[in-house]
Amino acid sequence: MIPAAARKTTSSAEMKPCTAVSRAAPGESAVAAVRRQLLEMIELRDPSVGLNDDPRSLQARQLIQNTPVLLQRASLAFGEA
């Protein structure tokens, strides 16, 4: 487990699969690099993977999911449209 002091927040650019692939270790497959990145994000309880129980994060996520305009904007912003 990663100690709290060593945890860092990730930017949306750092979370993209293409970034994981471009930072892959020599000989590491693209699938392995993306898997490693996802597991790291899960361990860090990164909000982008839905594993953050901070009340503010939960409230923001609920607000976005319950507001059609915000949900549409979020989908466009994160390329999920």
Short mmCIF file of C-alpha atoms in Angstrom, two decimals:
data_model
loop_
_atom_site.label_atom_id
_atom_site.label_comp_id
_atom_site.label_asym_id
_atom_site.label_seq_id
_atom_site.Cartn_x
_atom_site.Cartn_y
_atom_site.Cartn_z
CA MET A 1 0.00 0.00 0.00
CA ILE A 2 1.20 3.52 -0.78
CA PRO A 3 1.74 5.66 2.34
CA ALA A 4 -0.45 8.76 2.59
CA ALA A 5 2.61 11.03 2.45
CA ALA A 6 3.65 9.49 -0.86
CA ARG A 7 0.23 9.80 -2.46
CA LYS A 8 -0.25 12.42 -5.10
CA THR A 9 -3.17 13.63 -7.06
CA THR A 10 -3.12 12.86 -10.74
CA SER A 11 -4.09 15.16 -13.53
CA SER A 12 -6.50 14.03 -16.20
CA ALA A 13 -3.60 13.88 -18.67
CA GLU A 14 -1.73 11.46 -16.41
CA MET A 15 -4.76 9.17 -16.19
CA LYS A 16 -5.17 8.62 -19.91
CA PRO A 17 -4.30 5.17 -21.24
CA CYS A 18 -2.02 6.70 -23.87
CA THR A 19 0.07 8.22 -21.07
CA ALA A 20 0.36 4.85 -19.35
CA VAL A 21 1.48 3.27 -22.61
CA SER A 22 4.00 6.02 -23.37
CA ARG A 23 5.47 5.59 -19.86
CA ALA A 24 5.57 1.79 -20.07
CA ALA A 25 8.75 0.09 -18.96
CA PRO A 26 10.88 -1.47 -21.68
CA GLY A 27 9.25 -4.76 -22.65
CA GLU A 28 5.98 -3.95 -20.84
CA SER A 29 2.95 -4.46 -23.09
CA ALA A 30 0.37 -1.72 -23.59
CA VAL A 31 -2.24 -3.81 -21.79
CA ALA A 32 0.09 -4.37 -18.84
CA ALA A 33 0.90 -0.64 -18.64
CA VAL A 34 -2.78 0.36 -18.62
CA ARG A 35 -3.55 -2.36 -16.05
CA ARG A 36 -0.69 -1.17 -13.83
CA GLN A 37 -1.95 2.41 -14.06
CA LEU A 38 -5.51 1.38 -13.16
CA LEU A 39 -4.32 -0.66 -10.17
CA GLU A 40 -2.23 2.29 -8.97
CA MET A 41 -5.26 4.57 -9.28
CA ILE A 42 -7.39 2.09 -7.33
CA GLU A 43 -4.76 1.85 -4.60
CA LEU A 44 -4.65 5.65 -4.37
CA ARG A 45 -8.47 5.71 -4.25
CA ASP A 46 -8.41 8.12 -7.15
CA PRO A 47 -11.81 9.82 -7.52
CA SER A 48 -11.79 9.23 -11.28
CA VAL A 49 -12.24 5.49 -10.73
CA GLY A 50 -15.03 6.03 -8.23
CA LEU A 51 -13.15 4.88 -5.15
CA ASN A 52 -13.03 8.03 -3.09
CA ASP A 53 -15.29 8.14 -0.06
CA ASP A 54 -14.58 11.78 0.74
CA PRO A 55 -18.01 13.38 1.32
CA ARG A 56 -17.19 16.29 -1.01
CA SER A 57 -16.25 13.93 -3.83
CA LEU A 58 -19.40 11.89 -3.31
CA GLN A 59 -21.57 15.02 -3.30
CA ALA A 60 -19.93 16.40 -6.44
CA ARG A 61 -20.32 13.07 -8.24
CA GLN A 62 -23.97 12.81 -7.20
CA LEU A 63 -24.65 16.38 -8.31
CA ILE A 64 -23.14 15.74 -11.73
CA GLN A 65 -24.98 12.44 -12.17
CA ASN A 66 -28.32 13.97 -11.16
CA THR A 67 -28.03 17.11 -13.31
CA PRO A 68 -28.46 16.37 -17.04
CA VAL A 69 -26.55 19.46 -18.22
CA LEU A 70 -23.60 18.76 -15.91
CA LEU A 71 -23.58 15.10 -16.90
CA GLN A 72 -23.48 16.07 -20.57
CA ARG A 73 -20.64 18.54 -19.95
CA ALA A 74 -18.69 15.98 -17.96
CA SER A 75 -19.13 13.42 -20.72
CA LEU A 76 -17.86 15.89 -23.30
CA ALA A 77 -14.94 16.99 -21.10
CA PHE A 78 -13.77 13.44 -20.48
CA GLY A 79 -14.43 12.10 -23.97
CA GLU A 80 -17.25 9.77 -23.00
CA ALA A 81 -19.87 11.23 -25.32
#
